[in-house]
Amino acid sequence: MTSTLTPTRTELNVTPRFPGMKVTQARVIKSEWTKFRSLRSTLITLLVSVALTVGLGALISAVTASHWAQASPADRADFNAVVTSLNGVNISQLAVGVLGVLLISGEYATGMIRASLTAVPKRLPVLWAKLGVFAAVVGALSVISTFAAFFLGQSLLSSKNLNVSISSPNALRMVLGAAVYLVLVGIIGMALGGLFRNTAAGISSLVAVFFVIPPILGLLPKSWSDRIGPYLPSNAGEAFWGHPTGSHLAALTGLLVLCAWAAAAVAAAAVRLKERDA
Amino acid sequence: MIEVSGLTKRYGDKTAVNDLTFTVKPGIVTGFLGPNGAGKSTTMRMIAGLDEPTSGSVRVNAADYRRAHVPMAELGILLEAKAVHTSRSAYNHLLALAQTNGVPRSRVAEVIDLVGLAEVARKRAGGFSLGMGQRLGIASALLGDPQTIVLDEPINGLDPEGILWVRNLLKGLAAEGRTVFISSHLMTEMALTAHHLIVVGRGELIADLDVEEFVALASTNVIMVRSPQATQLRDLLLGPDVTITSREAGLLEVRGVSAETIGDLAFDHQIRLHGLAVQQASLEDAFMEMTRDSVEFHAHTTTAHTTTAHTTTAHTGDQSGNQSGAPTRVAQTAGESR
Ligand SMILES: Nc1ncnc2c1ncn2[C@@H]1O[C@H](COP(=O)(O)OP(=O)(O)OP(=O)(O)O)[C@@H](O)[C@H]1O
Ligand SMILES: [Mg+2]
């Protein structure tokens, strides 16, 4: 059956037409940055998360200040000016986490992932690049938004002299901690997107981890919830950006625990990306 | 060059590809044909290293593609048209892919021009028609100026002008010494575009032959003979390499004997003929014939399945082949056979 009609050429050594062509991690990062900036929905979601961090923090600060006269002694004892101004993070984390899920699950939904992985058949550089670009962008925006939320919140609290300065104990750590927290939530969201390869499953699991499991745990016997509760991702996060007097881990321990969660999620996503059919 | 050897892929207990072995050579266009579900796309995903073979191996340009340093210079592949984020522009889609391998921006513009998308390159890809999506997919496959090009159903959704364009493009790429492997359901289109064919059915290799050989097989003519003495005539005609089927009393479909022979034989034996007509089998018919037993998803028609054993080796020799796939079709035979 072999054809004798057509001359065949050997091609053992493919010489790329464009000089210097090859895959490098830096190039894959550049590519992921192009993908990232070329989707308007991504930019909108990021702006929404900034608006939530700053806007909700300001709103809660303003309401707290205006109702201070009626506040109960317990409420007053519980009050922390930094936490009050950073309260928006509790909601904006959802926007960041969901965006993380979408940035990977969206590629599976459209089939784009096949093109991405054929261009980079070693696969893992694509995941690292996605994580790197997303973490850098979320980190930069979150630092800006948590500082903005802090200063705006404090200026609103100052009407009742409830404000604190950034140099007060723990304030700087909490403001920066909140930004770090948002980055880690984004990374976990991205890992869940890669793990499930599906938007609905990724978002559901994200919501379960951060919004459903913590309150359910509160229903368990106290000896249990006290032992497990602090190690949940959201509570570990609060240890370094939330209420300093809560029943938390130490700030540094909390950070390490949340980093461990993120690392485990990323490792699972990496194994799945490398081992399973795309 | 693509070398597929003993390739098998199972999804659970479903065998999508079963022990496929073939080689796709450079310098020619090779068509990959098979009915729905034959395993073409699965094979192509394994060529690109996207799906891991259950057993067997694939080599692209004599190497494991997953270890390629310059993947886009080795292999350009189109798997699904419109596998693009709908709100990203065609330009940014291609730019992102190009950047991974260090393909210059000028090349992005070049492939956009080549596939004729220059006017819409900055528009959302979600608004593209199927044909425009195909062109975008072909553009992405060509970005790295690859040595080997694999396209899954590239003409699907293209208008006649687009089909002609793809045909010439692929022939040109092959003439430059590249390996070009394209899948299709359309035998007639492949006969015009490809030089060699790999035919699969139910994941197994059915044929690995040049288009010319296929056309020679396909041009086995069918002669429709109507006679009140059909049974008598049939007994006279039967012989090695002759196939006779009959769908209704008095009508024979004869393969392997010329019309002249039948007419003369009838005259010699004083058999009355009411009709003697030559029908040329189209390439599509020949393709369906070849893959009939391996078609996975039969449409339910009222015609019963033929019981004839077909002798594909029968040549008439006097026909030069039916390049364009003439519209005359051989009726599907059903009912009693010889
Ligand atoms: N990921 C998968 N999981 C399970 N089954 C699969 C998967 N991919 C393919 N299959 C099955 O494998 C078989 C071959 O499918 P494939 O898509 O390769 O066929 P094809 O020749 O490309 O068909 P078509 O002409 O319709 O495109 C089909 O029966 C299909 O259902
Ligand atoms: Mg297919």
XYZ file of C-alpha atoms and ligand atoms in Angstrom:
648
model
C 0.000 0.000 0.000
C 2.968 2.316 0.232
C 2.840 5.041 -2.302
C 5.568 5.281 -4.868
C 4.053 8.334 -6.483
C 4.954 11.022 -4.014
C 8.407 11.956 -2.886
C 8.559 12.081 0.892
C 10.939 14.334 2.752
C 12.544 13.607 6.037
C 11.853 16.010 8.827
C 13.609 14.717 11.854
C 14.828 18.142 12.786
C 12.183 20.766 12.750
C 13.718 24.177 12.351
C 11.365 26.846 13.636
C 10.775 29.635 11.183
C 10.926 32.301 13.870
C 14.261 32.704 15.617
C 14.289 32.068 19.339
C 10.977 30.242 19.265
C 10.394 27.984 22.256
C 8.255 27.786 25.359
C 9.502 29.545 28.476
C 7.702 30.230 31.750
C 8.060 33.980 31.176
C 6.372 33.680 27.793
C 3.511 31.661 29.196
C 3.039 34.356 31.839
C 2.928 36.979 29.098
C 0.327 34.900 27.290
C -1.797 34.532 30.410
C -1.577 38.267 30.961
C -2.897 38.807 27.424
C -5.784 36.445 28.151
C -6.443 38.124 31.476
C -6.541 41.695 30.248
C -8.542 40.893 27.125
C -11.708 39.829 28.932
C -13.941 42.657 29.997
C -15.846 40.455 32.467
C -12.585 39.854 34.357
C -11.921 43.563 34.706
C -15.498 44.222 35.791
C -15.388 41.503 38.448
C -12.154 42.949 39.823
C -13.671 46.418 40.029
C -16.706 44.965 41.785
C -14.448 43.350 44.354
C -12.631 46.649 44.967
C -15.949 48.467 45.269
C -17.214 45.883 47.755
C -14.105 46.084 49.921
C -14.098 49.868 50.038
C -17.829 50.583 49.790
C -19.083 48.041 52.316
C -16.307 48.983 54.738
C -17.339 52.630 54.459
C -21.025 51.826 54.808
C -20.536 49.722 57.925
C -18.217 52.337 59.423
C -20.757 55.096 58.778
C -23.648 53.071 60.231
C -21.589 52.090 63.277
C -20.675 55.724 63.926
C -24.225 57.001 63.560
C -25.659 54.277 65.859
C -22.866 54.462 68.427
C -25.075 56.246 70.970
C -27.578 53.355 70.938
C -24.973 50.573 70.908
C -25.137 48.042 73.768
C -22.186 47.694 76.143
C -21.471 44.274 74.658
C -21.372 45.754 71.147
C -19.087 48.500 72.351
C -16.757 45.997 73.985
C -16.693 43.993 70.770
C -15.970 47.005 68.583
C -12.713 47.185 66.710
C -12.179 50.152 64.407
C -9.868 48.295 61.987
C -12.183 45.278 61.629
C -15.176 47.562 61.097
C -13.507 49.364 58.196
C -12.333 46.091 56.619
C -15.689 44.335 56.850
C -16.227 44.518 53.067
C -13.571 41.835 52.639
C -16.060 39.284 53.965
C -18.087 39.829 50.812
C -15.458 40.825 48.253
C -13.675 37.524 48.902
C -16.580 35.881 47.107
C -16.033 37.997 43.977
C -12.305 37.233 43.997
C -12.797 33.501 44.624
C -15.448 33.198 41.924
C -13.218 35.016 39.457
C -10.445 32.563 40.281
C -12.761 29.638 39.514
C -13.944 31.229 36.261
C -10.481 31.967 34.930
C -9.835 28.234 34.678
C -13.279 26.690 34.350
C -14.033 29.173 31.549
C -11.231 27.682 29.475
C -12.699 24.235 29.921
C -16.193 25.470 29.075
C -15.097 27.051 25.797
C -12.583 24.355 24.849
C -9.803 26.965 24.792
C -7.880 24.816 27.284
C -7.122 22.339 24.499
C -5.454 25.060 22.460
C -3.591 26.336 25.528
C -2.303 22.885 26.422
C -1.325 21.962 22.866
C 0.719 25.142 22.720
C 2.303 24.217 26.071
C 2.188 20.417 26.179
C 4.087 20.273 29.468
C 0.920 21.823 30.915
C 2.099 22.925 34.360
C 3.612 26.220 33.144
C 0.068 27.224 32.166
C -1.195 26.694 35.718
C 1.747 28.529 37.281
C 1.288 31.421 34.883
C -2.422 31.689 35.579
C -1.806 31.643 39.331
C 1.020 34.150 39.074
C -0.835 36.672 36.952
C -4.003 36.418 39.015
C -2.201 36.614 42.373
C -0.197 39.645 41.238
C -3.245 41.524 39.979
C -5.432 40.641 42.965
C -2.569 41.438 45.334
C -1.965 44.892 43.862
C -5.651 45.802 43.734
C -6.336 44.382 47.190
C -3.569 46.343 48.868
C -4.996 49.500 47.323
C -8.561 48.614 48.278
C -7.861 47.510 51.873
C -5.856 50.678 52.556
C -8.604 52.766 50.945
C -11.208 50.948 53.039
C -9.170 51.519 56.192
C -8.630 55.243 55.692
C -12.150 55.912 54.441
C -13.617 53.880 57.308
C -11.485 55.642 59.901
C -12.455 59.063 58.612
C -16.138 58.100 58.912
C -15.570 56.716 62.422
C -13.733 59.866 63.425
C -17.045 61.735 63.740
C -17.496 59.852 67.039
C -13.765 59.735 67.777
C -13.832 55.959 67.228
C -11.038 55.969 64.692
C -7.551 54.573 65.116
C -4.399 55.366 63.182
C -2.519 52.965 60.920
C 0.283 52.956 63.474
C -1.961 51.657 66.239
C -1.311 48.060 67.378
C -2.114 45.415 64.736
C -3.677 47.925 62.315
C -1.054 47.643 59.584
C -0.885 43.867 59.968
C -4.659 43.565 59.604
C -4.880 45.878 56.589
C -2.097 44.053 54.755
C -3.407 40.734 56.073
C -6.783 41.393 54.488
C -5.091 41.927 51.116
C -3.069 38.723 51.528
C -6.263 36.918 52.511
C -7.970 37.994 49.285
C -5.022 36.722 47.236
C -5.142 33.350 48.979
C -8.896 33.052 48.471
C -8.353 33.836 44.785
C -5.697 31.131 44.548
C -7.976 28.608 46.247
C -10.776 29.572 43.832
C -8.466 29.051 40.870
C -7.334 25.682 42.195
C -10.963 24.609 42.652
C -11.693 25.680 39.059
C -8.826 23.498 37.854
C -9.830 20.640 40.087
C -13.466 20.512 38.967
C -13.014 21.935 35.437
C -16.550 23.186 35.755
C -17.874 26.569 36.800
C -20.876 25.447 38.829
C -18.958 22.799 40.764
C -16.044 25.152 41.380
C -18.206 27.977 42.701
C -20.338 25.649 44.829
C -17.306 24.147 46.482
C -15.841 27.598 47.067
C -19.056 28.809 48.692
C -19.246 25.615 50.749
C -15.719 26.038 52.084
C -16.002 29.725 52.955
C -19.678 30.328 53.696
C -21.461 27.058 54.478
C -19.115 24.815 56.410
C -18.059 27.411 59.050
C -21.615 28.038 60.378
C -22.480 24.322 60.182
C -19.459 23.555 62.311
C -20.913 25.855 64.961
C -23.791 23.379 65.314
C -21.477 20.587 66.372
C -20.611 20.037 70.056
C -18.444 22.870 71.287
C -15.479 20.650 72.086
C -15.413 19.648 68.412
C -15.985 23.009 66.845
C -13.377 24.601 69.084
C -10.816 22.076 67.999
C -11.536 22.038 64.249
C -13.037 25.480 63.684
C -9.884 27.609 63.872
C -8.266 25.538 61.120
C -10.981 26.194 58.542
C -9.661 28.466 55.772
C -11.946 31.380 56.601
C -11.207 31.256 60.332
C -7.494 30.797 59.795
C -7.698 33.924 57.645
C -9.509 35.901 60.312
C -6.657 35.114 62.661
C -4.413 37.475 60.685
C -6.810 40.086 59.355
C -9.902 39.904 61.628
C -10.844 40.606 65.197
C -7.678 40.333 67.317
C -9.535 39.070 70.375
C -11.526 36.305 68.667
C -10.958 32.650 69.578
C -8.429 32.247 66.823
C -5.060 30.862 66.110
C -2.148 33.247 66.489
C -1.850 35.550 63.472
C 1.224 33.867 62.019
C -0.182 30.384 62.604
C -3.402 31.437 60.883
C -1.444 32.680 57.877
C 0.530 29.442 57.672
C -2.620 27.335 57.970
C -4.353 29.234 55.157
C -1.212 29.024 53.018
C -1.204 25.273 53.620
C -4.816 25.049 52.434
C -3.984 27.024 49.308
C -0.876 24.929 48.639
C -2.855 21.706 49.026
C -5.564 22.924 46.647
C -2.975 24.026 44.075
C -1.107 20.736 44.361
C -4.324 18.802 43.749
C -5.129 20.982 40.730
C -1.593 20.517 39.374
C -1.746 16.744 39.694
C -5.109 16.671 37.993
C -3.923 18.929 35.171
C -0.810 16.855 34.575
C -2.299 13.393 34.936
C -5.775 13.585 33.475
C -6.915 13.848 29.866
C -7.586 17.438 28.946
C 5.269 12.715 10.045
C 2.835 11.138 12.457
C 3.394 7.556 13.531
C 0.520 5.891 15.324
C 1.287 2.462 16.647
C -1.011 0.023 18.398
C -3.000 2.967 19.679
C -5.887 2.101 21.981
C -8.093 4.394 24.043
C -10.796 3.274 26.421
C -13.168 5.494 28.349
C -14.497 3.238 31.057
C -15.659 0.158 29.189
C -16.158 2.100 25.955
C -13.348 1.472 23.474
C -13.046 4.626 21.378
C -9.876 3.625 19.527
C -8.781 0.037 19.153
C -5.240 -0.935 18.213
C -4.773 1.619 15.438
C -1.534 1.586 13.506
C -0.788 3.902 10.605
C 1.688 6.492 9.425
C 0.881 9.920 8.059
C 3.602 10.937 5.645
C 4.934 14.381 4.898
C 4.515 15.987 1.510
C 0.929 14.866 0.961
C -2.510 15.542 2.379
C -3.838 12.520 4.236
C -7.555 12.221 4.867
C -8.916 10.616 8.025
C -12.334 9.197 7.316
C -14.895 7.384 9.341
C -18.517 7.579 10.405
C -19.636 9.399 13.570
C -18.033 8.006 16.676
C -15.329 6.158 14.727
C -12.628 7.589 16.959
C -11.153 10.274 14.695
C -11.258 13.113 17.207
C -10.023 10.832 19.971
C -7.054 9.812 17.834
C -6.279 13.446 17.080
C -6.418 14.371 20.768
C -3.905 11.607 21.461
C -1.670 12.910 18.659
C -1.656 16.290 20.413
C -0.878 14.675 23.759
C -4.170 15.864 25.237
C -5.506 12.391 25.936
C -3.257 9.680 27.278
C -3.452 6.429 25.253
C -4.630 3.390 27.203
C -1.932 1.557 25.267
C 0.162 2.106 22.188
C 1.988 5.240 21.193
C 2.016 8.278 18.948
C 5.052 10.074 17.609
C 4.968 13.452 15.927
C 7.997 14.272 13.763
C 9.667 11.201 15.253
C 9.400 12.441 18.840
C 7.063 12.538 21.794
C 5.093 15.741 21.324
C 4.601 16.248 25.052
C 8.336 16.798 25.405
C 8.623 19.244 22.501
C 10.629 22.398 23.153
C 9.024 24.315 20.310
C 5.581 22.717 20.200
C 4.021 25.178 17.798
C 6.749 24.626 15.227
C 6.219 20.876 15.457
C 2.454 20.610 15.379
C -0.469 22.892 14.615
C -3.839 21.464 15.482
C -7.481 22.415 15.147
C -9.753 20.280 17.287
C -12.957 22.248 17.602
C -13.976 25.344 15.723
C -14.947 28.165 18.041
C -13.029 26.842 21.022
C -12.486 30.473 21.896
C -13.630 32.573 24.802
C -16.660 34.299 23.315
C -15.847 37.777 24.575
C -12.203 37.783 23.531
C -11.234 39.144 20.131
C -9.753 36.866 17.503
C -6.567 38.928 17.596
C -6.073 38.570 21.343
C -6.914 34.870 21.182
C -4.207 34.286 18.603
C -1.777 36.648 20.315
C -2.094 34.758 23.607
C -1.363 31.457 21.877
C 1.525 32.939 19.882
C 3.170 34.414 22.969
C 3.545 31.029 24.677
C 6.023 29.885 22.027
C 7.600 33.215 21.200
C 5.862 33.574 17.849
C 6.169 37.249 16.832
C 3.169 39.573 16.640
C 3.793 40.076 12.933
C 2.960 36.400 12.417
C -0.373 36.865 14.206
C -1.309 39.548 11.691
C -0.024 37.332 8.897
C -2.239 34.341 9.740
C -5.228 36.627 10.264
C -4.738 37.913 6.720
C -4.125 34.425 5.426
C -7.472 33.124 6.672
C -9.318 36.270 5.657
C -10.369 37.512 9.096
C -8.589 40.889 8.963
C -11.792 42.890 9.098
C -13.216 41.143 12.159
C -10.011 40.356 14.044
C -10.712 42.961 16.730
C -14.329 41.906 17.239
C -15.638 39.495 19.860
C -15.073 35.946 18.637
C -18.444 34.986 20.149
C -20.181 36.703 17.271
C -18.392 34.647 14.644
C -20.250 32.304 12.338
C -19.239 28.638 12.224
C -17.241 29.295 9.073
C -15.402 32.226 10.649
C -14.749 30.052 13.707
C -13.194 27.427 11.420
C -10.986 30.060 9.849
C -9.897 31.242 13.280
C -9.137 27.646 14.279
C -7.081 27.143 11.113
C -5.256 30.404 11.849
C -4.341 29.176 15.323
C -3.092 25.876 13.894
C -0.816 27.717 11.456
C 0.577 30.269 13.927
C 3.888 28.545 14.592
C 4.428 27.651 10.911
C 4.275 23.986 11.977
C 5.834 21.031 10.247
C 2.800 18.875 10.970
C -0.783 20.074 10.691
C -3.778 18.209 12.093
C -7.264 19.548 11.481
C -10.471 17.934 12.743
C -13.212 18.528 10.189
C -11.818 21.788 8.863
C -14.392 22.170 6.107
C -17.361 21.715 8.386
C -19.436 24.877 8.145
C -17.498 26.442 5.284
C -19.169 27.769 2.155
C -18.086 26.448 -1.270
C -15.603 29.261 -1.679
C -14.206 28.495 1.776
C -13.948 24.790 0.976
C -12.000 25.555 -2.170
C -9.745 27.863 -0.190
C -9.025 25.209 2.465
C -8.380 22.621 -0.225
C -5.796 24.790 -1.940
C -4.274 25.877 1.357
C -3.787 22.286 2.502
C -2.362 21.177 -0.822
C 0.029 24.116 -0.727
C 1.152 23.249 2.816
C 1.723 19.640 1.800
C 3.643 20.728 -1.286
C 6.017 22.583 1.038
C 6.884 19.201 2.538
C 4.632 19.371 5.579
C 2.543 16.580 7.004
C -1.149 17.388 6.655
C -3.772 15.195 8.329
C -7.440 16.145 8.142
C -10.569 14.355 9.197
C -13.853 14.452 7.356
C -17.080 12.590 6.797
C -17.162 13.554 3.145
C -15.483 11.066 0.873
C -16.034 13.198 -2.205
C -14.276 16.137 -0.582
C -11.387 13.953 0.515
C -11.043 12.543 -2.993
C -10.404 16.079 -4.192
C -8.164 17.210 -1.343
C -6.264 14.199 -0.090
C -3.718 11.960 -1.684
C -3.916 9.209 0.881
C -6.714 7.937 3.099
C -6.936 6.387 6.518
C -10.411 4.950 6.999
C -11.587 3.956 10.476
C -14.770 2.520 11.896
C -15.581 1.801 15.521
C -12.071 2.749 16.460
C -10.461 0.222 14.138
C -8.499 0.632 10.950
C -10.600 -0.288 7.925
C -8.372 0.901 5.121
C -5.048 2.621 4.574
C -4.775 3.360 0.887
C -4.194 6.017 -1.744
C -7.180 7.932 -3.008
C -6.538 6.495 -6.464
C -6.860 2.980 -5.129
C -10.062 3.905 -3.383
C -11.489 5.434 -6.528
C -10.631 2.301 -8.450
C -12.512 0.243 -5.906
C -15.417 2.639 -5.957
C -15.805 2.615 -9.696
C -17.040 -0.951 -9.688
C -20.203 -0.442 -11.633
C -23.573 -1.830 -10.884
C -25.722 -2.985 -13.753
C -29.448 -3.000 -13.267
C -31.084 -5.719 -15.305
C -34.836 -6.062 -15.669
C -36.073 -9.282 -17.131
C -39.125 -11.534 -16.815
C -36.642 -14.408 -16.751
C -34.452 -12.945 -14.086
C -33.867 -16.180 -12.201
C -32.681 -17.937 -15.314
C -30.381 -15.049 -16.196
C -29.001 -14.920 -12.675
C -27.978 -18.563 -12.813
C -26.155 -17.923 -16.073
C -24.295 -14.894 -14.745
C -23.136 -16.305 -11.441
C -19.442 -16.892 -11.184
C -16.391 -15.916 -9.221
C -16.099 -12.162 -8.616
C -19.704 -11.635 -9.616
C -22.201 -10.323 -7.116
C -25.895 -10.302 -7.824
C -28.543 -8.900 -5.579
C -32.234 -8.556 -6.123
C -34.648 -6.263 -4.403
C -37.774 -7.172 -6.319
C -38.833 -9.955 -8.611
C -37.525 -9.426 -12.117
C -34.828 -6.928 -11.175
C -31.176 -7.857 -10.716
C -28.285 -5.704 -9.571
C -25.147 -7.165 -11.028
C -21.590 -6.317 -10.088
C -18.514 -7.737 -11.789
C -19.821 -8.304 -15.330
C -20.047 -5.731 -18.106
C -23.344 -4.689 -19.651
C -22.167 -6.064 -23.010
C -21.601 -9.498 -21.528
C -25.028 -9.511 -19.950
C -26.747 -8.389 -23.144
C -24.922 -10.951 -25.259
C -25.557 -13.729 -22.780
C -29.265 -12.903 -22.705
C -29.412 -12.858 -26.478
C -27.607 -16.200 -26.745
C -30.042 -17.807 -24.334
C -33.107 -16.076 -25.690
C -33.789 -14.316 -22.438
C -35.888 -11.219 -22.799
C -34.474 -8.055 -21.318
C -36.763 -5.196 -20.385
C -34.015 -3.024 -19.047
C -30.246 -2.886 -18.949
C -28.747 0.152 -17.230
C -25.267 0.949 -15.957
C -25.110 2.838 -12.704
C -21.885 4.246 -11.461
C -21.255 3.910 -7.758
C -20.399 7.234 -6.171
C -17.475 7.624 -3.843
C -19.859 8.202 -0.955
C -21.520 4.887 -1.720
C -18.195 3.159 -1.776
C -17.289 4.794 1.529
C -20.582 3.756 3.105
C -20.103 0.283 1.750
C -16.640 0.117 3.257
C -17.725 1.320 6.675
C -21.199 -0.141 6.740
C -20.478 -2.833 9.266
C -18.810 -0.388 11.562
C -21.286 2.430 11.547
C -22.082 3.069 15.155
C -25.230 5.113 14.910
C -27.529 3.782 12.204
C -30.448 5.923 11.231
C -33.504 3.725 11.304
C -34.798 3.440 7.787
C -37.375 1.093 6.407
C -34.879 -0.598 4.133
C -33.596 -3.792 5.574
C -29.914 -4.425 5.857
C -28.401 -6.183 2.925
C -27.385 -9.753 3.304
C -25.032 -9.810 0.379
C -21.391 -10.468 0.802
C -19.694 -7.746 -1.152
C -16.644 -8.449 -3.146
C -14.729 -5.235 -3.112
C -12.015 -6.782 -5.189
C -14.183 -6.868 -8.265
C -12.801 -4.542 -10.920
C -14.360 -3.817 -14.225
C -11.178 -2.280 -15.424
C -12.788 -0.266 -18.165
C -13.902 2.617 -16.037
C -11.534 5.431 -15.331
C -13.086 6.332 -12.041
C -15.658 8.761 -10.907
C -13.689 11.631 -9.529
C -16.472 13.965 -8.651
C -18.725 11.412 -7.053
C -21.534 11.469 -9.589
C -24.965 11.859 -8.087
C -26.199 8.543 -9.456
C -26.462 6.303 -6.495
C -26.602 2.610 -6.217
C -29.757 1.774 -4.433
C -29.147 0.062 -1.155
C -29.842 -3.557 -1.695
C -32.240 -5.288 0.549
C -34.280 -8.388 0.744
C -33.239 -11.598 -0.923
C -29.818 -11.972 -2.348
C -28.481 -14.332 -4.886
N -14.078 11.818 26.911
C -14.818 10.770 26.522
N -15.467 10.022 27.434
C -16.208 8.975 27.055
N -16.388 8.572 25.797
C -15.780 9.276 24.829
C -14.969 10.418 25.140
N -14.492 10.913 23.981
C -14.979 10.131 23.007
N -15.750 9.146 23.509
C -16.428 8.084 22.727
O -15.488 7.528 21.865
C -16.060 7.268 20.596
C -15.242 7.952 19.532
O -15.498 9.337 19.579
P -14.792 10.391 18.625
O -15.295 11.718 19.032
O -13.334 10.175 18.645
O -15.357 10.010 17.203
P -15.260 10.791 15.825
O -14.772 9.822 14.826
O -14.500 12.043 16.000
O -16.786 11.122 15.537
P -17.449 12.350 14.767
O -17.325 12.038 13.331
O -18.863 12.323 15.211
O -16.728 13.590 15.176
C -17.495 7.734 20.670
O -18.305 6.611 20.893
C -17.511 8.648 21.847
O -18.753 8.611 22.478
Mg -14.996 14.092 15.820
